[in-house]
Short mmCIF file of N, CA and C in Angstrom, two decimals:
data_model
loop_
_atom_site.label_atom_id
_atom_site.label_comp_id
_atom_site.label_asym_id
_atom_site.label_seq_id
_atom_site.Cartn_x
_atom_site.Cartn_y
_atom_site.Cartn_z
N MET A 1 25.42 6.42 -52.43
CA MET A 1 24.95 7.70 -51.44
C MET A 1 25.02 8.64 -51.71
N TYR A 2 24.04 9.42 -51.66
CA TYR A 2 24.14 10.86 -51.69
C TYR A 2 23.41 11.68 -50.46
N HIS A 3 24.12 13.10 -49.87
CA HIS A 3 23.47 13.48 -49.25
C HIS A 3 22.30 14.74 -49.77
N ALA A 4 21.11 14.83 -49.35
CA ALA A 4 20.74 16.13 -49.87
C ALA A 4 20.03 17.03 -48.71
N LYS A 5 20.00 18.17 -49.15
CA LYS A 5 19.55 19.18 -48.28
C LYS A 5 18.37 20.19 -48.80
N VAL A 6 17.28 20.18 -48.33
CA VAL A 6 16.30 21.39 -49.00
C VAL A 6 15.76 22.08 -47.65
N VAL A 7 16.21 23.20 -48.11
CA VAL A 7 15.78 24.89 -47.62
C VAL A 7 14.17 25.41 -47.84
N VAL A 8 13.59 25.05 -46.89
CA VAL A 8 11.78 25.53 -47.18
C VAL A 8 11.90 26.79 -46.54
N THR A 9 11.42 28.11 -47.55
CA THR A 9 11.60 29.19 -46.83
C THR A 9 10.21 29.91 -47.18
N LEU A 10 9.43 30.82 -46.10
CA LEU A 10 8.09 31.20 -46.71
C LEU A 10 8.28 32.44 -48.16
N ARG A 11 7.89 32.55 -48.41
CA ARG A 11 7.57 33.32 -49.94
C ARG A 11 7.76 34.91 -49.45
N ARG A 12 8.43 35.97 -49.78
CA ARG A 12 8.88 37.21 -49.13
C ARG A 12 7.48 38.06 -49.41
N SER A 13 6.28 37.47 -50.16
CA SER A 13 4.99 38.05 -49.79
C SER A 13 4.46 37.99 -48.55
N ILE A 14 4.48 36.47 -47.74
CA ILE A 14 4.45 36.17 -47.00
C ILE A 14 4.45 36.52 -45.62
N LEU A 15 3.71 37.04 -44.85
CA LEU A 15 4.43 37.93 -43.80
C LEU A 15 4.77 36.38 -42.63
N ASP A 16 6.01 36.68 -41.42
CA ASP A 16 6.61 35.95 -41.10
C ASP A 16 6.50 36.04 -39.68
N PRO A 17 5.08 35.60 -39.03
CA PRO A 17 4.98 36.75 -37.71
C PRO A 17 5.79 35.83 -36.85
N GLN A 18 6.59 34.18 -36.62
CA GLN A 18 7.55 33.84 -35.83
C GLN A 18 8.77 34.12 -36.14
N GLY A 19 9.52 35.01 -36.90
CA GLY A 19 10.62 35.84 -37.71
C GLY A 19 10.48 37.06 -36.61
N LYS A 20 8.89 37.89 -36.78
CA LYS A 20 9.02 39.22 -36.03
C LYS A 20 9.21 39.08 -34.57
N ALA A 21 9.08 37.88 -34.11
CA ALA A 21 9.14 37.23 -32.89
C ALA A 21 10.64 37.34 -32.42
N VAL A 22 11.16 36.45 -33.41
CA VAL A 22 12.34 36.21 -32.66
C VAL A 22 13.79 37.33 -32.87
N GLU A 23 13.09 38.05 -34.14
CA GLU A 23 13.58 40.04 -34.25
C GLU A 23 13.34 40.43 -32.97
N HIS A 24 12.55 40.56 -32.33
CA HIS A 24 12.15 41.37 -31.55
C HIS A 24 13.36 40.82 -29.87
N GLY A 25 13.45 39.32 -30.18
CA GLY A 25 13.84 38.77 -28.77
C GLY A 25 16.11 39.35 -29.03
N ILE A 26 16.13 39.03 -30.40
CA ILE A 26 17.40 39.57 -30.80
C ILE A 26 17.73 41.08 -30.33
N HIS A 27 16.54 41.82 -30.83
CA HIS A 27 16.78 43.14 -30.50
C HIS A 27 17.19 43.47 -28.67
N THR A 28 16.45 41.89 -28.31
CA THR A 28 16.14 42.70 -26.44
C THR A 28 17.88 41.97 -26.15
N LEU A 29 18.32 41.41 -27.12
CA LEU A 29 19.94 40.90 -26.86
C LEU A 29 20.36 42.18 -26.96
N GLY A 30 20.17 43.19 -27.65
CA GLY A 30 20.62 44.38 -27.71
C GLY A 30 21.68 44.39 -28.84
N HIS A 31 20.85 43.89 -30.21
CA HIS A 31 21.73 43.79 -31.55
C HIS A 31 20.16 44.54 -32.04
N GLU A 32 20.60 45.79 -32.08
CA GLU A 32 19.13 46.68 -33.13
C GLU A 32 19.65 46.59 -34.29
N ALA A 33 20.65 46.54 -34.69
CA ALA A 33 21.10 46.10 -36.60
C ALA A 33 20.41 45.03 -37.04
N VAL A 34 20.11 44.31 -36.09
CA VAL A 34 19.11 43.14 -36.83
C VAL A 34 17.70 43.59 -37.66
N GLU A 35 17.61 42.81 -38.53
CA GLU A 35 15.90 43.28 -39.35
C GLU A 35 15.59 41.95 -39.86
N ASN A 36 14.75 42.26 -40.76
CA ASN A 36 13.91 41.21 -41.51
C ASN A 36 14.34 39.83 -41.39
N VAL A 37 14.28 39.40 -40.19
CA VAL A 37 14.19 38.02 -39.41
C VAL A 37 13.20 37.08 -39.85
N ARG A 38 13.69 35.95 -40.95
CA ARG A 38 12.24 35.27 -41.55
C ARG A 38 13.17 33.69 -41.01
N ILE A 39 12.05 32.78 -40.47
CA ILE A 39 12.43 31.38 -40.24
C ILE A 39 11.99 30.37 -41.40
N GLY A 40 12.90 29.51 -42.09
CA GLY A 40 12.54 28.62 -42.67
C GLY A 40 12.84 27.03 -41.95
N LYS A 41 12.68 26.22 -42.54
CA LYS A 41 12.80 24.77 -42.42
C LYS A 41 14.15 24.48 -43.16
N MET A 42 14.72 23.31 -42.67
CA MET A 42 15.97 22.75 -43.43
C MET A 42 15.81 21.23 -42.90
N VAL A 43 15.80 20.51 -44.34
CA VAL A 43 15.22 19.00 -44.00
C VAL A 43 16.55 18.15 -44.93
N GLU A 44 17.16 17.64 -44.33
CA GLU A 44 18.70 16.85 -44.61
C GLU A 44 17.91 15.46 -44.98
N MET A 45 19.04 14.58 -45.71
CA MET A 45 18.62 12.95 -45.93
C MET A 45 19.63 12.45 -46.36
N HIS A 46 19.94 11.48 -46.53
CA HIS A 46 20.44 10.39 -47.36
C HIS A 46 20.08 9.94 -48.01
N ILE A 47 20.39 9.65 -49.57
CA ILE A 47 19.40 9.09 -50.38
C ILE A 47 20.60 7.83 -51.21
N ASP A 48 20.03 6.72 -51.26
CA ASP A 48 20.63 5.43 -51.54
C ASP A 48 20.48 5.62 -53.26
N VAL A 49 20.74 6.36 -54.04
CA VAL A 49 21.26 6.26 -55.41
C VAL A 49 22.29 6.05 -56.40
N ALA A 50 22.03 5.38 -57.02
CA ALA A 50 23.74 5.22 -57.78
C ALA A 50 24.00 6.61 -58.45
N SER A 51 22.92 7.82 -58.77
CA SER A 51 23.32 8.95 -59.70
C SER A 51 22.79 10.24 -58.67
N ARG A 52 23.59 11.08 -59.38
CA ARG A 52 22.98 12.63 -58.78
C ARG A 52 21.93 12.86 -58.88
N ASP A 53 21.62 12.88 -60.49
CA ASP A 53 20.33 13.64 -61.17
C ASP A 53 19.32 12.73 -60.54
N GLU A 54 19.27 11.12 -60.29
CA GLU A 54 18.19 10.45 -59.71
C GLU A 54 18.23 11.27 -58.28
N ALA A 55 18.84 11.19 -57.46
CA ALA A 55 18.90 12.28 -55.77
C ALA A 55 18.55 13.22 -56.06
N GLU A 56 19.05 14.41 -57.11
CA GLU A 56 18.35 15.43 -57.07
C GLU A 56 16.58 15.06 -57.35
N ARG A 57 16.13 14.74 -58.17
CA ARG A 57 15.17 13.97 -58.87
C ARG A 57 13.75 13.63 -57.62
N ILE A 58 14.89 13.10 -57.03
CA ILE A 58 13.85 12.41 -55.51
C ILE A 58 13.56 13.17 -54.39
N ALA A 59 14.37 14.27 -54.37
CA ALA A 59 14.61 15.36 -53.02
C ALA A 59 13.68 15.92 -53.54
N LYS A 60 13.82 16.79 -54.70
CA LYS A 60 12.66 17.39 -55.46
C LYS A 60 11.19 17.35 -55.65
N ASP A 61 10.97 15.61 -55.65
CA ASP A 61 9.89 14.98 -55.68
C ASP A 61 9.47 15.55 -54.03
N ALA A 62 10.01 15.15 -53.20
CA ALA A 62 9.53 14.90 -51.39
C ALA A 62 9.38 16.23 -51.24
N ALA A 63 10.72 17.24 -51.94
CA ALA A 63 10.29 18.74 -51.36
C ALA A 63 8.87 19.31 -51.87
N GLY A 64 8.41 19.24 -53.26
CA GLY A 64 7.30 19.67 -53.71
C GLY A 64 6.13 19.03 -53.55
N LYS A 65 5.82 17.77 -53.11
CA LYS A 65 4.51 17.18 -52.74
C LYS A 65 4.68 16.83 -51.14
N LEU A 66 5.74 17.05 -50.51
CA LEU A 66 5.42 16.98 -49.00
C LEU A 66 5.93 17.87 -48.25
N LEU A 67 7.70 18.43 -48.32
CA LEU A 67 7.97 19.07 -47.59
C LEU A 67 7.39 20.67 -47.44
N ALA A 68 7.21 21.32 -48.68
CA ALA A 68 6.57 22.50 -48.67
C ALA A 68 5.56 22.79 -49.10
N ASN A 69 4.79 24.00 -48.66
CA ASN A 69 3.41 24.42 -49.31
C ASN A 69 3.73 25.30 -50.32
N PRO A 70 3.36 24.69 -51.56
CA PRO A 70 3.16 25.81 -52.37
C PRO A 70 2.65 26.92 -52.60
N VAL A 71 1.48 26.97 -51.63
CA VAL A 71 1.12 28.54 -52.01
C VAL A 71 1.95 29.28 -51.46
N MET A 72 2.31 28.89 -50.00
CA MET A 72 2.90 29.91 -49.17
C MET A 72 4.78 29.47 -49.36
N GLU A 73 5.12 28.75 -49.81
CA GLU A 73 6.48 28.40 -49.30
C GLU A 73 7.48 28.12 -50.69
N ASP A 74 8.59 28.44 -51.20
CA ASP A 74 9.55 28.21 -51.84
C ASP A 74 10.66 27.38 -51.42
N PHE A 75 11.33 26.20 -52.12
CA PHE A 75 12.21 25.49 -51.79
C PHE A 75 13.39 25.79 -52.54
N HIS A 76 14.51 24.82 -51.88
CA HIS A 76 15.76 24.77 -52.49
C HIS A 76 16.45 23.68 -51.89
N VAL A 77 17.08 23.05 -53.45
CA VAL A 77 17.44 22.00 -53.22
C VAL A 77 18.69 21.63 -53.21
N THR A 78 20.08 21.10 -52.41
CA THR A 78 21.27 20.63 -53.24
C THR A 78 21.67 19.56 -52.45
N VAL A 79 22.61 19.12 -53.44
CA VAL A 79 22.47 17.64 -53.57
C VAL A 79 24.02 17.16 -53.34
N GLU A 80 24.82 16.40 -52.71
CA GLU A 80 26.34 16.33 -52.71
C GLU A 80 26.67 14.37 -52.60
N LYS A 81 27.33 14.53 -53.19
CA LYS A 81 27.99 12.61 -52.83
C LYS A 81 28.66 12.65 -51.69
N VAL A 82 28.47 11.57 -51.02
CA VAL A 82 28.79 11.14 -49.93
C VAL A 82 29.44 9.60 -49.65
N GLY A 83 30.10 9.35 -49.33
CA GLY A 83 30.37 7.69 -48.64
C GLY A 83 31.11 7.00 -49.78
N MET B 1 25.50 46.49 -45.48
CA MET B 1 24.44 45.27 -45.19
C MET B 1 24.70 44.35 -45.12
N TYR B 2 24.59 43.10 -44.61
CA TYR B 2 25.02 41.87 -44.53
C TYR B 2 23.87 41.08 -44.25
N HIS B 3 23.94 40.00 -45.41
CA HIS B 3 22.49 39.11 -44.99
C HIS B 3 23.32 37.48 -44.10
N ALA B 4 22.36 37.15 -43.01
CA ALA B 4 23.44 35.68 -41.99
C ALA B 4 22.43 35.03 -42.40
N LYS B 5 22.92 34.03 -42.62
CA LYS B 5 22.40 32.36 -42.72
C LYS B 5 22.24 31.80 -41.12
N VAL B 6 21.45 31.40 -40.59
CA VAL B 6 21.62 30.47 -39.02
C VAL B 6 21.11 29.37 -39.19
N VAL B 7 22.18 28.27 -39.60
CA VAL B 7 20.90 26.63 -39.57
C VAL B 7 21.36 26.19 -38.46
N VAL B 8 20.52 25.90 -37.40
CA VAL B 8 20.20 24.86 -36.16
C VAL B 8 19.85 23.67 -36.56
N THR B 9 20.98 22.87 -36.04
CA THR B 9 20.10 21.29 -36.43
C THR B 9 20.38 20.39 -34.93
N LEU B 10 19.86 19.23 -34.98
CA LEU B 10 19.92 18.71 -33.59
C LEU B 10 20.87 18.19 -33.81
N ARG B 11 22.05 17.67 -32.52
CA ARG B 11 22.88 16.87 -32.40
C ARG B 11 22.94 15.55 -33.00
N ARG B 12 23.67 15.24 -33.96
CA ARG B 12 23.67 13.73 -34.25
C ARG B 12 23.24 12.24 -33.09
N SER B 13 23.48 13.14 -31.96
CA SER B 13 23.37 11.91 -31.01
C SER B 13 21.56 12.04 -30.25
N ILE B 14 20.88 12.70 -31.34
CA ILE B 14 19.68 13.06 -30.56
C ILE B 14 18.46 12.35 -31.48
N LEU B 15 17.74 11.56 -31.17
CA LEU B 15 16.85 11.12 -31.89
C LEU B 15 16.64 12.09 -32.46
N ASP B 16 16.10 11.83 -33.71
CA ASP B 16 14.50 13.36 -34.42
C ASP B 16 13.19 12.65 -34.92
N PRO B 17 12.03 12.42 -33.96
CA PRO B 17 11.12 11.58 -34.08
C PRO B 17 10.32 12.38 -35.04
N GLN B 18 10.63 13.97 -35.79
CA GLN B 18 9.75 14.70 -36.59
C GLN B 18 10.48 14.41 -37.95
N GLY B 19 11.70 13.61 -37.71
CA GLY B 19 12.51 13.87 -39.10
C GLY B 19 12.14 11.79 -39.68
N LYS B 20 12.27 11.57 -38.25
CA LYS B 20 11.75 9.58 -38.43
C LYS B 20 10.01 9.79 -39.33
N ALA B 21 9.17 10.72 -38.70
CA ALA B 21 7.70 10.95 -39.71
C ALA B 21 7.85 11.45 -40.79
N VAL B 22 8.69 12.22 -41.14
CA VAL B 22 8.99 12.75 -42.92
C VAL B 22 9.20 11.61 -43.24
N GLU B 23 10.56 10.81 -43.09
CA GLU B 23 10.97 10.00 -43.77
C GLU B 23 10.20 8.49 -43.97
N HIS B 24 8.89 8.47 -43.01
CA HIS B 24 7.72 7.57 -43.49
C HIS B 24 6.93 8.17 -44.84
N GLY B 25 6.81 9.56 -44.62
CA GLY B 25 5.85 9.82 -45.81
C GLY B 25 6.73 10.20 -46.97
N ILE B 26 7.75 10.33 -46.82
CA ILE B 26 8.86 10.24 -48.28
C ILE B 26 8.63 8.71 -48.44
N HIS B 27 8.65 7.82 -47.81
CA HIS B 27 8.27 6.73 -48.25
C HIS B 27 7.18 6.16 -48.96
N THR B 28 6.31 6.82 -48.24
CA THR B 28 5.07 6.37 -49.03
C THR B 28 4.68 7.36 -50.19
N LEU B 29 5.50 7.91 -50.75
CA LEU B 29 5.92 9.02 -51.79
C LEU B 29 6.38 7.30 -53.20
N GLY B 30 7.10 6.51 -52.52
CA GLY B 30 7.89 5.45 -53.28
C GLY B 30 8.82 5.91 -52.90
N HIS B 31 9.68 6.93 -52.48
CA HIS B 31 10.83 6.89 -52.42
C HIS B 31 11.95 6.48 -51.19
N GLU B 32 11.86 4.64 -51.45
CA GLU B 32 12.20 4.19 -50.64
C GLU B 32 14.07 3.98 -50.24
N ALA B 33 14.73 4.85 -51.15
CA ALA B 33 15.77 5.06 -51.19
C ALA B 33 16.27 6.16 -49.68
N VAL B 34 15.41 6.55 -50.01
CA VAL B 34 15.18 8.02 -48.69
C VAL B 34 16.00 7.59 -46.93
N GLU B 35 16.75 7.88 -46.57
CA GLU B 35 16.88 7.39 -44.73
C GLU B 35 17.84 8.69 -44.24
N ASN B 36 17.72 8.40 -43.03
CA ASN B 36 18.12 9.34 -41.72
C ASN B 36 17.70 10.96 -42.49
N VAL B 37 16.29 10.92 -42.44
CA VAL B 37 16.24 12.68 -42.64
C VAL B 37 16.06 13.14 -41.07
N ARG B 38 16.39 14.51 -41.13
CA ARG B 38 16.95 15.03 -40.16
C ARG B 38 16.21 16.51 -40.57
N ILE B 39 15.35 17.08 -39.46
CA ILE B 39 14.76 18.12 -39.24
C ILE B 39 15.83 19.25 -38.89
N GLY B 40 16.20 20.86 -39.56
CA GLY B 40 16.41 21.83 -38.40
C GLY B 40 15.74 22.84 -38.92
N LYS B 41 16.08 24.29 -38.21
CA LYS B 41 15.83 25.43 -38.68
C LYS B 41 16.90 26.28 -39.10
N MET B 42 16.14 26.80 -40.28
CA MET B 42 16.98 27.97 -40.87
C MET B 42 16.72 29.17 -40.68
N VAL B 43 17.34 30.36 -40.56
CA VAL B 43 17.09 31.75 -40.06
C VAL B 43 17.85 32.79 -40.30
N GLU B 44 17.11 33.62 -41.28
CA GLU B 44 17.66 34.17 -42.03
C GLU B 44 17.87 35.96 -41.83
N MET B 45 18.96 36.74 -41.69
CA MET B 45 18.25 38.01 -41.04
C MET B 45 19.17 39.22 -42.12
N HIS B 46 18.73 40.20 -41.90
CA HIS B 46 19.92 41.33 -42.41
C HIS B 46 20.25 42.12 -41.38
N ILE B 47 21.61 42.25 -41.14
CA ILE B 47 22.48 42.66 -40.52
C ILE B 47 22.78 44.27 -40.55
N ASP B 48 22.38 45.09 -40.14
CA ASP B 48 22.95 46.93 -40.95
C ASP B 48 24.16 47.20 -39.76
N VAL B 49 25.62 46.23 -40.58
CA VAL B 49 26.65 47.00 -39.64
C VAL B 49 27.50 47.15 -40.59
N ALA B 50 28.75 47.92 -39.51
CA ALA B 50 29.43 47.95 -41.03
C ALA B 50 30.28 47.16 -41.90
N SER B 51 30.96 45.68 -40.71
CA SER B 51 31.89 45.25 -41.49
C SER B 51 31.26 43.67 -40.82
N ARG B 52 31.77 42.53 -42.05
CA ARG B 52 31.68 41.04 -41.93
C ARG B 52 31.44 40.92 -40.61
N ASP B 53 32.87 41.06 -40.24
CA ASP B 53 33.16 40.58 -38.56
C ASP B 53 32.09 40.55 -37.70
N GLU B 54 31.73 42.34 -37.65
CA GLU B 54 30.68 42.41 -36.87
C GLU B 54 29.46 41.82 -36.93
N ALA B 55 28.94 41.45 -38.40
CA ALA B 55 27.52 40.86 -38.13
C ALA B 55 27.99 39.63 -38.23
N GLU B 56 29.02 38.84 -38.25
CA GLU B 56 29.10 37.23 -38.22
C GLU B 56 29.15 37.25 -36.54
N ARG B 57 29.73 38.29 -35.79
CA ARG B 57 29.58 38.16 -34.31
C ARG B 57 28.26 38.34 -33.68
N ILE B 58 27.41 39.00 -34.34
CA ILE B 58 25.92 39.27 -33.71
C ILE B 58 25.19 38.13 -34.31
N ALA B 59 25.44 37.54 -35.27
CA ALA B 59 24.54 36.49 -36.06
C ALA B 59 24.62 34.98 -34.80
N LYS B 60 26.35 35.37 -34.40
CA LYS B 60 26.26 34.06 -33.68
C LYS B 60 26.22 33.69 -32.44
N ASP B 61 25.98 35.44 -31.89
CA ASP B 61 25.72 35.66 -30.51
C ASP B 61 24.06 35.24 -30.13
N ALA B 62 23.38 35.78 -31.35
CA ALA B 62 21.76 35.16 -31.11
C ALA B 62 21.72 34.11 -31.44
N ALA B 63 22.14 33.26 -32.77
CA ALA B 63 22.28 32.09 -32.19
C ALA B 63 22.72 31.02 -31.25
N GLY B 64 23.83 31.47 -30.65
CA GLY B 64 24.02 31.23 -29.29
C GLY B 64 23.73 30.90 -28.09
N LYS B 65 22.95 32.30 -28.09
CA LYS B 65 21.95 33.13 -26.81
C LYS B 65 20.34 32.46 -26.96
N LEU B 66 19.79 32.72 -28.44
CA LEU B 66 18.30 32.72 -28.49
C LEU B 66 17.73 31.31 -29.53
N LEU B 67 18.64 31.00 -30.72
CA LEU B 67 18.28 30.48 -31.37
C LEU B 67 18.43 28.88 -31.20
N ALA B 68 19.44 28.17 -31.05
CA ALA B 68 19.96 27.40 -30.57
C ALA B 68 19.90 27.19 -28.71
N ASN B 69 19.28 25.31 -28.75
CA ASN B 69 19.53 25.45 -27.73
C ASN B 69 20.88 24.13 -27.11
N PRO B 70 22.00 25.02 -26.90
CA PRO B 70 23.04 24.16 -26.14
C PRO B 70 23.17 22.79 -26.41
N VAL B 71 22.17 22.60 -25.59
CA VAL B 71 22.09 20.91 -24.96
C VAL B 71 21.96 20.24 -26.31
N MET B 72 21.27 20.52 -27.09
CA MET B 72 20.64 19.61 -27.99
C MET B 72 21.10 19.94 -29.08
N GLU B 73 21.49 20.82 -29.61
CA GLU B 73 21.66 21.43 -31.07
C GLU B 73 22.95 22.22 -31.21
N ASP B 74 23.31 22.13 -32.83
CA ASP B 74 24.40 22.54 -33.03
C ASP B 74 23.79 23.73 -33.98
N PHE B 75 24.98 24.66 -34.24
CA PHE B 75 24.49 25.77 -35.32
C PHE B 75 25.97 26.42 -36.07
N HIS B 76 25.35 26.60 -37.41
CA HIS B 76 26.18 27.04 -38.69
C HIS B 76 25.97 28.41 -38.76
N VAL B 77 26.86 29.31 -38.98
CA VAL B 77 26.24 30.43 -39.36
C VAL B 77 27.23 31.26 -40.86
N THR B 78 26.42 31.50 -41.56
CA THR B 78 27.16 32.25 -42.64
C THR B 78 26.82 33.56 -43.06
N VAL B 79 27.88 34.24 -43.18
CA VAL B 79 27.50 35.76 -43.41
C VAL B 79 27.66 35.93 -44.92
N GLU B 80 27.19 36.72 -46.06
CA GLU B 80 27.41 37.46 -47.12
C GLU B 80 26.80 38.96 -47.49
N LYS B 81 27.82 39.83 -47.89
CA LYS B 81 27.18 41.10 -47.97
C LYS B 81 26.03 41.16 -49.78
N VAL B 82 25.66 42.08 -49.05
CA VAL B 82 24.28 42.41 -49.75
C VAL B 82 23.96 44.07 -49.87
N GLY B 83 23.86 44.32 -50.98
CA GLY B 83 23.21 45.64 -51.34
C GLY B 83 24.37 46.57 -51.37
#
């Protein structure tokens, strides 16, 4: 059994209005030193297969076909053994 | 300058219907081995302060007061030096 984490982020060249809104909120808390806030998604899953390679292949396939929009987003997959 | 990453996840005891929907989608791709899909948020930011401790303090304050819902969510902060 493996635990996979897929982090999906907007490409650097794409404006992130949600991030801008959060940045404004953080400034309102008094933290003016915060900038370049960007919001991404993190999708975790368990994958019940025998090898790390197979788990990584499945997580990358799911990320590329379902979790990330290839036009606007990048993704990064990490896999670790559990249980 | 520091780069902080805040990962916000639903507590284990809270049902994640969005995760269930994504899990169903992944199964439809043919990956039946995938289970326990959970969706979280990842918020990245630059923090222009002199010390790592100060950057971590700011990121944790923003996470606890603004980014995470303390009733339903946990958060994890990582900070690394950049630039």
